[in-house]
mmCIF file of C-alpha atoms and ligand atoms in Angstrom:
data_model
loop_
_atom_site.group_PDB
_atom_site.id
_atom_site.type_symbol
_atom_site.label_atom_id
_atom_site.label_comp_id
_atom_site.label_asym_id
_atom_site.label_seq_id
_atom_site.Cartn_x
_atom_site.Cartn_y
_atom_site.Cartn_z
ATOM 1 C CA UNK A 1 0.000 0.000 0.000
ATOM 2 C CA UNK A 2 1.094 3.556 -0.629
ATOM 3 C CA UNK A 3 1.443 5.748 2.447
ATOM 4 C CA UNK A 4 -0.650 8.884 2.057
ATOM 5 C CA UNK A 5 0.812 11.058 4.813
ATOM 6 C CA UNK A 6 2.198 14.311 3.513
ATOM 7 C CA UNK A 7 5.804 15.389 3.986
ATOM 8 C CA UNK A 8 7.069 11.954 4.902
ATOM 9 C CA UNK A 9 10.858 11.905 4.877
ATOM 10 C CA UNK A 10 12.188 9.297 2.522
ATOM 11 C CA UNK A 11 15.764 8.045 2.758
ATOM 12 C CA UNK A 12 16.736 5.610 0.040
ATOM 13 C CA UNK A 13 13.020 4.967 -0.527
ATOM 14 C CA UNK A 14 12.436 4.126 3.183
ATOM 15 C CA UNK A 15 9.946 6.256 5.165
ATOM 16 C CA UNK A 16 11.547 7.632 8.324
ATOM 17 C CA UNK A 17 8.693 9.447 10.012
ATOM 18 C CA UNK A 18 5.327 8.007 9.159
ATOM 19 C CA UNK A 19 3.165 4.940 8.972
ATOM 20 C CA UNK A 20 4.327 2.359 6.468
ATOM 21 C CA UNK A 21 0.756 1.390 5.684
ATOM 22 C CA UNK A 22 -2.134 3.329 4.186
ATOM 23 C CA UNK A 23 -2.739 6.145 6.687
ATOM 24 C CA UNK A 24 -6.378 6.795 5.694
ATOM 25 C CA UNK A 25 -7.271 3.136 6.132
ATOM 26 C CA UNK A 26 -5.359 3.069 9.418
ATOM 27 C CA UNK A 27 -7.285 6.057 10.751
ATOM 28 C CA UNK A 28 -10.574 4.406 9.797
ATOM 29 C CA UNK A 29 -9.488 1.249 11.613
ATOM 30 C CA UNK A 30 -8.728 3.243 14.766
ATOM 31 C CA UNK A 31 -12.195 4.844 14.576
ATOM 32 C CA UNK A 32 -13.952 1.498 14.180
ATOM 33 C CA UNK A 33 -11.920 -0.161 16.936
ATOM 34 C CA UNK A 34 -12.632 2.842 19.167
ATOM 35 C CA UNK A 35 -16.377 2.395 18.638
ATOM 36 C CA UNK A 36 -16.062 -1.309 19.461
ATOM 37 C CA UNK A 37 -14.204 -0.543 22.713
ATOM 38 C CA UNK A 38 -16.844 2.027 23.638
ATOM 39 C CA UNK A 39 -19.745 -0.367 22.985
ATOM 40 C CA UNK A 40 -18.285 -3.630 24.253
ATOM 41 C CA UNK A 41 -16.043 -2.497 27.118
ATOM 42 C CA UNK A 42 -17.223 0.878 28.391
ATOM 43 C CA UNK A 43 -20.981 0.282 27.978
ATOM 44 C CA UNK A 44 -21.615 -3.479 27.872
ATOM 45 C CA UNK A 45 -18.889 -4.755 30.200
ATOM 46 C CA UNK A 46 -20.092 -2.489 32.989
ATOM 47 C CA UNK A 47 -23.715 -3.616 32.663
ATOM 48 C CA UNK A 48 -24.790 -5.850 35.527
ATOM 49 C CA UNK A 49 -27.044 -7.816 33.149
ATOM 50 C CA UNK A 50 -24.061 -8.873 31.042
ATOM 51 C CA UNK A 51 -21.631 -11.657 31.883
ATOM 52 C CA UNK A 52 -18.427 -11.005 33.848
ATOM 53 C CA UNK A 53 -16.709 -13.442 31.532
ATOM 54 C CA UNK A 54 -17.562 -15.869 28.800
ATOM 55 C CA UNK A 55 -15.380 -18.510 30.383
ATOM 56 C CA UNK A 56 -13.684 -21.211 28.308
ATOM 57 C CA UNK A 57 -11.080 -23.755 29.389
ATOM 58 C CA UNK A 58 -7.630 -23.116 27.817
ATOM 59 C CA UNK A 59 -7.783 -25.799 25.111
ATOM 60 C CA UNK A 60 -11.210 -24.672 23.938
ATOM 61 C CA UNK A 61 -10.218 -21.029 24.047
ATOM 62 C CA UNK A 62 -7.220 -21.776 21.835
ATOM 63 C CA UNK A 63 -9.653 -23.202 19.284
ATOM 64 C CA UNK A 64 -11.982 -20.207 19.510
ATOM 65 C CA UNK A 65 -9.257 -17.582 19.135
ATOM 66 C CA UNK A 66 -7.241 -17.268 15.989
ATOM 67 C CA UNK A 67 -3.750 -16.891 17.473
ATOM 68 C CA UNK A 68 -1.699 -18.064 14.537
ATOM 69 C CA UNK A 69 1.176 -15.722 13.689
ATOM 70 C CA UNK A 70 1.076 -15.615 9.897
ATOM 71 C CA UNK A 71 3.640 -14.272 7.444
ATOM 72 C CA UNK A 72 1.020 -12.199 5.642
ATOM 73 C CA UNK A 73 -1.150 -9.390 6.991
ATOM 74 C CA UNK A 74 -4.863 -9.555 7.817
ATOM 75 C CA UNK A 75 -7.645 -7.378 6.382
ATOM 76 C CA UNK A 76 -9.211 -4.846 8.719
ATOM 77 C CA UNK A 77 -12.507 -6.675 9.087
ATOM 78 C CA UNK A 78 -10.544 -9.754 10.368
ATOM 79 C CA UNK A 79 -8.593 -7.604 12.799
ATOM 80 C CA UNK A 80 -11.835 -6.128 14.107
ATOM 81 C CA UNK A 81 -13.233 -9.636 14.555
ATOM 82 C CA UNK A 82 -10.119 -10.503 16.528
ATOM 83 C CA UNK A 83 -10.571 -7.403 18.670
ATOM 84 C CA UNK A 84 -14.166 -8.449 19.310
ATOM 85 C CA UNK A 85 -13.039 -11.944 20.353
ATOM 86 C CA UNK A 86 -10.373 -10.551 22.664
ATOM 87 C CA UNK A 87 -13.040 -8.497 24.436
ATOM 88 C CA UNK A 88 -15.623 -11.292 24.386
ATOM 89 C CA UNK A 89 -13.444 -13.904 26.098
ATOM 90 C CA UNK A 90 -11.626 -11.569 28.496
ATOM 91 C CA UNK A 91 -12.605 -11.106 32.116
ATOM 92 C CA UNK A 92 -14.521 -7.831 32.458
ATOM 93 C CA UNK A 93 -12.690 -6.380 35.432
ATOM 94 C CA UNK A 94 -14.961 -3.302 35.220
ATOM 95 C CA UNK A 95 -18.099 -5.370 35.751
ATOM 96 C CA UNK A 96 -20.099 -4.571 38.934
ATOM 97 C CA UNK A 97 -20.021 -8.266 39.906
ATOM 98 C CA UNK A 98 -16.266 -8.660 39.530
ATOM 99 C CA UNK A 99 -14.715 -8.720 42.999
ATOM 100 C CA UNK A 100 -10.971 -8.716 43.526
ATOM 101 C CA UNK A 101 -8.572 -6.733 45.721
ATOM 102 C CA UNK A 102 -7.136 -4.869 42.744
ATOM 103 C CA UNK A 103 -10.384 -3.538 41.312
ATOM 104 C CA UNK A 104 -13.354 -1.387 42.173
ATOM 105 C CA UNK A 105 -15.115 -0.836 38.852
ATOM 106 C CA UNK A 106 -14.509 1.515 35.966
ATOM 107 C CA UNK A 107 -13.132 4.979 36.499
ATOM 108 C CA UNK A 108 -13.882 6.916 33.325
ATOM 109 C CA UNK A 109 -11.288 9.608 33.956
ATOM 110 C CA UNK A 110 -8.469 7.200 34.626
ATOM 111 C CA UNK A 111 -9.488 5.320 31.471
ATOM 112 C CA UNK A 112 -9.229 8.438 29.320
ATOM 113 C CA UNK A 113 -5.845 9.231 30.869
ATOM 114 C CA UNK A 114 -4.736 5.765 29.821
ATOM 115 C CA UNK A 115 -6.089 6.202 26.298
ATOM 116 C CA UNK A 116 -4.091 9.402 26.074
ATOM 117 C CA UNK A 117 -0.836 7.925 27.317
ATOM 118 C CA UNK A 118 -1.221 4.948 24.980
ATOM 119 C CA UNK A 119 -1.917 7.212 22.015
ATOM 120 C CA UNK A 120 0.954 9.579 22.812
ATOM 121 C CA UNK A 121 3.266 6.644 23.596
ATOM 122 C CA UNK A 122 5.600 8.588 25.886
ATOM 123 C CA UNK A 123 8.636 7.355 27.739
ATOM 124 C CA UNK A 124 9.304 9.443 30.818
ATOM 125 C CA UNK A 125 13.066 9.284 30.677
ATOM 126 C CA UNK A 126 13.918 12.865 29.780
ATOM 127 C CA UNK A 127 12.114 16.200 29.823
ATOM 128 C CA UNK A 128 12.721 16.632 26.091
ATOM 129 C CA UNK A 129 10.751 13.488 25.258
ATOM 130 C CA UNK A 130 8.053 13.837 27.927
ATOM 131 C CA UNK A 131 7.726 17.419 29.176
ATOM 132 C CA UNK A 132 4.114 17.125 30.365
ATOM 133 C CA UNK A 133 4.304 13.666 31.882
ATOM 134 C CA UNK A 134 7.491 14.502 33.717
ATOM 135 C CA UNK A 135 5.764 17.418 35.412
ATOM 136 C CA UNK A 136 2.681 15.266 36.073
ATOM 137 C CA UNK A 137 4.892 12.649 37.723
ATOM 138 C CA UNK A 138 6.548 15.288 39.889
ATOM 139 C CA UNK A 139 3.191 16.777 40.958
ATOM 140 C CA UNK A 140 1.633 13.390 41.798
ATOM 141 C CA UNK A 141 4.670 12.250 43.801
ATOM 142 C CA UNK A 142 4.658 15.570 45.681
ATOM 143 C CA UNK A 143 1.010 15.082 46.646
ATOM 144 C CA UNK A 144 1.618 11.507 47.789
ATOM 145 C CA UNK A 145 4.534 12.721 49.919
ATOM 146 C CA UNK A 146 2.218 15.293 51.525
ATOM 147 C CA UNK A 147 -0.297 12.570 52.366
ATOM 148 C CA UNK A 148 2.445 10.513 54.022
ATOM 149 C CA UNK A 149 3.204 13.566 56.140
ATOM 150 C CA UNK A 150 6.814 14.195 55.101
ATOM 151 C CA UNK A 151 8.009 17.769 54.660
ATOM 152 C CA UNK A 152 9.941 16.710 51.584
ATOM 153 C CA UNK A 153 10.922 13.592 49.752
ATOM 154 C CA UNK A 154 11.387 11.980 46.400
ATOM 155 C CA UNK A 155 9.947 9.062 44.514
ATOM 156 C CA UNK A 156 9.745 6.973 41.422
ATOM 157 C CA UNK A 157 6.949 5.053 39.686
ATOM 158 C CA UNK A 158 7.572 1.349 39.209
ATOM 159 C CA UNK A 159 5.995 -1.556 37.348
ATOM 160 C CA UNK A 160 4.591 -3.052 40.560
ATOM 161 C CA UNK A 161 4.630 -2.909 44.343
ATOM 162 C CA UNK A 162 6.999 -5.869 44.248
ATOM 163 C CA UNK A 163 9.550 -3.762 42.396
ATOM 164 C CA UNK A 164 9.031 -0.874 44.846
ATOM 165 C CA UNK A 165 9.786 -3.256 47.712
ATOM 166 C CA UNK A 166 12.898 -4.509 45.966
ATOM 167 C CA UNK A 167 14.117 -0.963 45.297
ATOM 168 C CA UNK A 168 13.537 -0.064 48.952
ATOM 169 C CA UNK A 169 15.580 -3.063 50.057
ATOM 170 C CA UNK A 170 18.320 -2.064 47.655
ATOM 171 C CA UNK A 171 18.270 1.558 48.855
ATOM 172 C CA UNK A 172 18.486 0.539 52.511
ATOM 173 C CA UNK A 173 21.424 -1.718 51.760
ATOM 174 C CA UNK A 174 23.112 0.980 49.706
ATOM 175 C CA UNK A 175 22.704 3.485 52.514
ATOM 176 C CA UNK A 176 24.627 1.302 54.980
ATOM 177 C CA UNK A 177 27.038 -0.243 52.444
ATOM 178 C CA UNK A 178 27.566 2.290 49.634
ATOM 179 C CA UNK A 179 30.542 0.333 48.270
ATOM 180 C CA UNK A 180 28.166 -2.387 47.118
ATOM 181 C CA UNK A 181 27.721 -0.745 43.754
ATOM 182 C CA UNK A 182 31.369 -1.125 42.844
ATOM 183 C CA UNK A 183 32.461 -4.035 45.025
ATOM 184 C CA UNK A 184 29.367 -6.239 44.842
ATOM 185 C CA UNK A 185 28.346 -8.620 47.578
ATOM 186 C CA UNK A 186 31.780 -9.951 48.443
ATOM 187 C CA UNK A 187 32.654 -7.247 50.977
ATOM 188 C CA UNK A 188 29.413 -7.466 52.977
ATOM 189 C CA UNK A 189 28.646 -9.043 56.347
ATOM 190 C CA UNK A 190 25.658 -11.396 56.624
ATOM 191 C CA UNK A 191 22.812 -8.942 56.122
ATOM 192 C CA UNK A 192 19.474 -9.668 57.702
ATOM 193 C CA UNK A 193 16.076 -7.975 57.354
ATOM 194 C CA UNK A 194 12.871 -8.168 59.355
ATOM 195 C CA UNK A 195 9.286 -8.289 58.261
ATOM 196 C CA UNK A 196 6.100 -9.903 59.499
ATOM 197 C CA UNK A 197 5.012 -13.423 58.778
ATOM 198 C CA UNK A 198 2.069 -11.862 56.864
ATOM 199 C CA UNK A 199 4.247 -9.811 54.486
ATOM 200 C CA UNK A 200 3.847 -9.955 50.729
ATOM 201 C CA UNK A 201 5.865 -12.669 48.973
ATOM 202 C CA UNK A 202 7.751 -9.989 47.055
ATOM 203 C CA UNK A 203 10.006 -9.607 50.114
ATOM 204 C CA UNK A 204 11.317 -13.117 49.517
ATOM 205 C CA UNK A 205 11.643 -12.459 45.820
ATOM 206 C CA UNK A 206 13.579 -9.239 46.452
ATOM 207 C CA UNK A 207 15.916 -10.864 48.997
ATOM 208 C CA UNK A 208 16.599 -13.604 46.502
ATOM 209 C CA UNK A 209 17.108 -11.222 43.522
ATOM 210 C CA UNK A 210 19.456 -8.959 45.503
ATOM 211 C CA UNK A 211 21.654 -11.787 46.722
ATOM 212 C CA UNK A 212 20.606 -11.355 50.357
ATOM 213 C CA UNK A 213 19.028 -14.790 50.502
ATOM 214 C CA UNK A 214 15.607 -15.803 51.716
ATOM 215 C CA UNK A 215 17.121 -17.428 54.825
ATOM 216 C CA UNK A 216 18.223 -13.962 55.891
ATOM 217 C CA UNK A 217 14.683 -12.719 56.215
ATOM 218 C CA UNK A 218 13.474 -12.913 59.772
ATOM 219 C CA UNK A 219 9.708 -13.320 59.868
ATOM 220 C CA UNK A 220 8.495 -11.612 63.013
ATOM 221 C CA UNK A 221 5.517 -13.062 64.847
ATOM 222 C CA UNK A 222 2.131 -11.395 64.454
ATOM 223 C CA UNK A 223 -0.822 -11.060 66.807
ATOM 224 C CA UNK A 224 -4.209 -12.705 66.299
ATOM 225 C CA UNK A 225 -5.146 -10.074 63.697
ATOM 226 C CA UNK A 226 -1.991 -10.458 61.620
ATOM 227 C CA UNK A 227 -0.151 -7.364 62.901
ATOM 228 C CA UNK A 228 3.576 -7.433 63.611
ATOM 229 C CA UNK A 229 4.415 -7.422 67.334
ATOM 230 C CA UNK A 230 7.060 -4.696 67.948
ATOM 231 C CA UNK A 231 8.407 -6.413 71.108
ATOM 232 C CA UNK A 232 9.031 -9.583 69.064
ATOM 233 C CA UNK A 233 10.763 -7.496 66.412
ATOM 234 C CA UNK A 234 13.133 -6.027 68.967
ATOM 235 C CA UNK A 235 13.895 -9.471 70.404
ATOM 236 C CA UNK A 236 14.719 -10.816 66.933
ATOM 237 C CA UNK A 237 17.000 -7.877 66.122
ATOM 238 C CA UNK A 238 18.998 -8.381 69.349
ATOM 239 C CA UNK A 239 19.227 -12.107 68.712
ATOM 240 C CA UNK A 240 20.444 -11.591 65.116
ATOM 241 C CA UNK A 241 23.159 -9.208 66.339
ATOM 242 C CA UNK A 242 24.291 -11.743 68.950
ATOM 243 C CA UNK A 243 24.602 -14.297 66.148
ATOM 244 C CA UNK A 244 26.913 -11.963 64.214
ATOM 245 C CA UNK A 245 24.421 -10.935 61.516
ATOM 246 C CA UNK A 246 24.007 -7.318 60.379
ATOM 247 C CA UNK A 247 20.395 -6.088 60.550
ATOM 248 C CA UNK A 248 19.738 -3.303 58.031
ATOM 249 C CA UNK A 249 16.023 -3.141 57.243
ATOM 250 C CA UNK A 250 12.592 -3.539 58.782
ATOM 251 C CA UNK A 251 9.631 -3.794 56.428
ATOM 252 C CA UNK A 252 6.246 -3.118 57.994
ATOM 253 C CA UNK A 253 3.071 -3.776 56.015
ATOM 254 C CA UNK A 254 0.104 -1.424 55.861
ATOM 255 C CA UNK A 255 -2.620 -3.663 54.513
ATOM 256 C CA UNK A 256 -1.384 -7.252 54.349
ATOM 257 C CA UNK A 257 -2.405 -9.122 51.222
ATOM 258 C CA UNK A 258 -4.484 -11.826 52.876
ATOM 259 C CA UNK A 259 -5.784 -10.387 56.161
ATOM 260 C CA UNK A 260 -5.671 -6.668 55.408
ATOM 261 C CA UNK A 261 -3.757 -6.090 58.662
ATOM 262 C CA UNK A 262 -2.022 -2.786 59.363
ATOM 263 C CA UNK A 263 1.210 -3.162 61.360
ATOM 264 C CA UNK A 264 1.583 -0.731 64.325
ATOM 265 C CA UNK A 265 3.932 1.734 62.638
ATOM 266 C CA UNK A 266 4.698 3.932 65.648
ATOM 267 C CA UNK A 267 5.808 0.973 67.776
ATOM 268 C CA UNK A 268 7.895 -0.421 64.907
ATOM 269 C CA UNK A 269 9.435 3.008 64.171
ATOM 270 C CA UNK A 270 10.505 3.258 67.850
ATOM 271 C CA UNK A 271 12.357 -0.057 67.497
ATOM 272 C CA UNK A 272 13.971 1.045 64.214
ATOM 273 C CA UNK A 273 15.144 4.302 65.798
ATOM 274 C CA UNK A 274 16.640 2.511 68.785
ATOM 275 C CA UNK A 275 18.552 0.144 66.495
ATOM 276 C CA UNK A 276 19.374 2.552 63.670
ATOM 277 C CA UNK A 277 17.516 0.548 61.018
ATOM 278 C CA UNK A 278 15.845 1.640 57.789
ATOM 279 C CA UNK A 279 12.050 1.435 58.052
ATOM 280 C CA UNK A 280 10.247 0.613 54.843
ATOM 281 C CA UNK A 281 6.437 0.493 54.832
ATOM 282 C CA UNK A 282 4.846 -1.710 52.221
ATOM 283 C CA UNK A 283 1.612 0.236 51.856
ATOM 284 C CA UNK A 284 1.092 -1.084 48.328
ATOM 285 C CA UNK A 285 -2.418 -2.119 49.202
ATOM 286 C CA UNK A 286 -3.374 0.021 52.208
ATOM 287 C CA UNK A 287 -1.586 3.285 51.347
ATOM 288 C CA UNK A 288 -4.703 4.821 49.835
ATOM 289 C CA UNK A 289 -6.337 4.782 53.290
ATOM 290 C CA UNK A 290 -4.144 7.846 53.887
ATOM 291 C CA UNK A 291 -6.681 9.766 51.816
ATOM 292 C CA UNK A 292 -9.555 8.851 54.079
ATOM 293 C CA UNK A 293 -10.206 11.059 57.110
ATOM 294 C CA UNK A 294 -11.795 8.076 58.828
ATOM 295 C CA UNK A 295 -9.202 5.393 58.081
ATOM 296 C CA UNK A 296 -5.866 7.218 57.882
ATOM 297 C CA UNK A 297 -5.287 6.457 61.569
ATOM 298 C CA UNK A 298 -4.548 2.879 60.464
ATOM 299 C CA UNK A 299 -1.258 4.230 59.141
ATOM 300 C CA UNK A 300 -0.478 6.326 62.215
ATOM 301 C CA UNK A 301 3.316 6.822 62.289
ATOM 302 C CA UNK A 302 3.929 6.340 58.548
ATOM 303 C CA UNK A 303 5.703 9.726 58.446
ATOM 304 C CA UNK A 304 8.507 8.084 60.439
ATOM 305 C CA UNK A 305 9.264 5.614 57.633
ATOM 306 C CA UNK A 306 12.342 6.026 55.429
ATOM 307 C CA UNK A 307 10.514 4.682 52.397
ATOM 308 C CA UNK A 308 6.967 3.780 51.425
ATOM 309 C CA UNK A 309 5.548 1.623 48.614
ATOM 310 C CA UNK A 310 2.057 2.763 47.580
ATOM 311 C CA UNK A 311 -0.013 1.511 44.628
ATOM 312 C CA UNK A 312 -2.680 3.986 43.499
ATOM 313 C CA UNK A 313 -4.000 1.279 41.167
ATOM 314 C CA UNK A 314 -5.274 -0.732 44.114
ATOM 315 C CA UNK A 315 -7.748 1.560 45.858
ATOM 316 C CA UNK A 316 -7.548 4.865 43.997
ATOM 317 C CA UNK A 317 -8.741 3.352 40.718
ATOM 318 C CA UNK A 318 -5.754 4.425 38.660
ATOM 319 C CA UNK A 319 -5.075 2.017 35.818
ATOM 320 C CA UNK A 320 -2.862 -0.995 36.373
ATOM 321 C CA UNK A 321 0.102 -0.595 36.925
ATOM 322 C CA UNK A 322 0.493 2.591 38.953
ATOM 323 C CA UNK A 323 2.952 2.026 41.792
ATOM 324 C CA UNK A 324 5.165 4.509 43.570
ATOM 325 C CA UNK A 325 8.174 4.101 45.804
ATOM 326 C CA UNK A 326 8.563 7.189 47.973
ATOM 327 C CA UNK A 327 11.700 8.066 49.904
ATOM 328 C CA UNK A 328 11.706 10.514 52.794
ATOM 329 C CA UNK A 329 15.081 12.182 52.978
ATOM 330 C CA UNK A 330 15.512 14.591 50.111
ATOM 331 C CA UNK A 331 19.247 14.456 50.569
ATOM 332 C CA UNK A 332 18.626 10.842 49.630
ATOM 333 C CA UNK A 333 17.629 12.110 46.246
ATOM 334 C CA UNK A 334 21.306 11.684 45.601
ATOM 335 C CA UNK A 335 20.925 8.199 47.049
ATOM 336 C CA UNK A 336 18.234 7.344 44.514
ATOM 337 C CA UNK A 337 20.314 8.888 41.774
ATOM 338 C CA UNK A 338 23.608 7.336 42.863
ATOM 339 C CA UNK A 339 22.062 3.953 43.095
ATOM 340 C CA UNK A 340 20.468 4.132 39.666
ATOM 341 C CA UNK A 341 22.882 6.545 38.109
ATOM 342 C CA UNK A 342 23.307 4.777 34.824
ATOM 343 C CA UNK A 343 20.557 7.023 33.505
ATOM 344 C CA UNK A 344 20.722 9.033 30.312
ATOM 345 C CA UNK A 345 22.297 12.437 30.837
ATOM 346 C CA UNK A 346 20.714 14.491 28.079
ATOM 347 C CA UNK A 347 20.391 18.076 29.197
ATOM 348 C CA UNK A 348 18.853 21.009 27.382
ATOM 349 C CA UNK A 349 22.319 22.483 27.069
ATOM 350 C CA UNK A 350 23.412 19.524 25.015
ATOM 351 C CA UNK A 351 20.787 20.411 22.381
ATOM 352 C CA UNK A 352 21.980 23.786 21.026
ATOM 353 C CA UNK A 353 18.654 24.941 19.515
ATOM 354 C CA UNK A 354 16.901 24.602 22.911
ATOM 355 C CA UNK A 355 19.571 26.486 24.817
ATOM 356 C CA UNK A 356 18.516 30.022 23.809
HETATM 357 C C1 PLP B 401 0.939 -5.829 50.562
HETATM 358 C C2 PLP B 401 1.338 -5.980 49.131
HETATM 359 N N1 PLP B 401 2.586 -5.642 48.766
HETATM 360 C C3 PLP B 401 3.007 -5.743 47.494
HETATM 361 C C4 PLP B 401 2.159 -6.207 46.506
HETATM 362 C C5 PLP B 401 2.684 -6.352 45.132
HETATM 363 O O1 PLP B 401 2.161 -5.424 44.292
HETATM 364 P P1 PLP B 401 2.239 -5.646 42.688
HETATM 365 O O2 PLP B 401 1.253 -6.732 42.373
HETATM 366 O O3 PLP B 401 1.881 -4.321 42.144
HETATM 367 O O4 PLP B 401 3.652 -6.042 42.367
HETATM 368 C C6 PLP B 401 0.836 -6.573 46.840
HETATM 369 C C7 PLP B 401 -0.090 -7.084 45.802
HETATM 370 O O5 PLP B 401 -1.154 -7.557 46.013
HETATM 371 C C8 PLP B 401 0.415 -6.455 48.177
HETATM 372 O O6 PLP B 401 -0.830 -6.810 48.554
#
């Protein structure tokens, strides 16, 4: 097909800056697919009289969907049929009868924000590429920091609360052992971290990924409601020190995955202060309670944490994934940057036409 976009730059007959297919037909396809999404997802999938899912076992579903990757293209009407099938056999997470800890129905505004980011296809790695989204990120992180109750702080959005927890573990380790970046694990004592028996499994994953080892996680006892017992925490820290290990991190959970328990942050922060340990709060699930006048007391003491993981996609109805790791000490901005300092250094000054 002949591309119809005007002023396409051709180099040796290859288009550098435009669609390689027929643009008019492409635009029509977007319009038709858009209508389908509106009818089948926004209107129908949120209707209580419709099914949550047209469930099929995997082998049957494979037969019903055309998933063959062919060498030739497909006509638009086939692609639209495929789109329809994708919607038809998918779980309608926006349905009023779909219950799961991640979802609470459709938020129209968050949906449109997602349409926009998908259409603009930004990558938030430099201001030049993403001026608006960079400022949006800064503003949202600032607001989250205010809700935590810190005077200042910094943060980063991650592809999951699990990643936020892993970054927090890495930051805590880097704070106490900054040589790790150059020297690796060989120069370290036996590091040990503390969390409750009800913590999210990502703590184990992170300890394993970072070379700390799952055996060096001490799972502190919880009370009958699944909350970490600060006195037990302190006992375990003293015992670990006696055994020659080096405690470096305590991870409290605000909203445990199974029981929804909120660890007593003030009591845990007291222990961390006495022992000079980094306090990370995994508020991936429960962090949004900070925005409720009635329930924010569940996170009483969160302002004393060194870092917080908070997923607005869980209770604030942002689209999946929307996960922030927030770090209290702004001087630790350099910590965040030092730790991940293999980032692209493209400044405005390096682009002469922007400099004036
Ligand atoms: C307490 C807690 N922490 C961390 C996570 C992990 O979050 P994600 O699924 O975004 O990686 C979850 C997920 O359910 C969670 O409940």
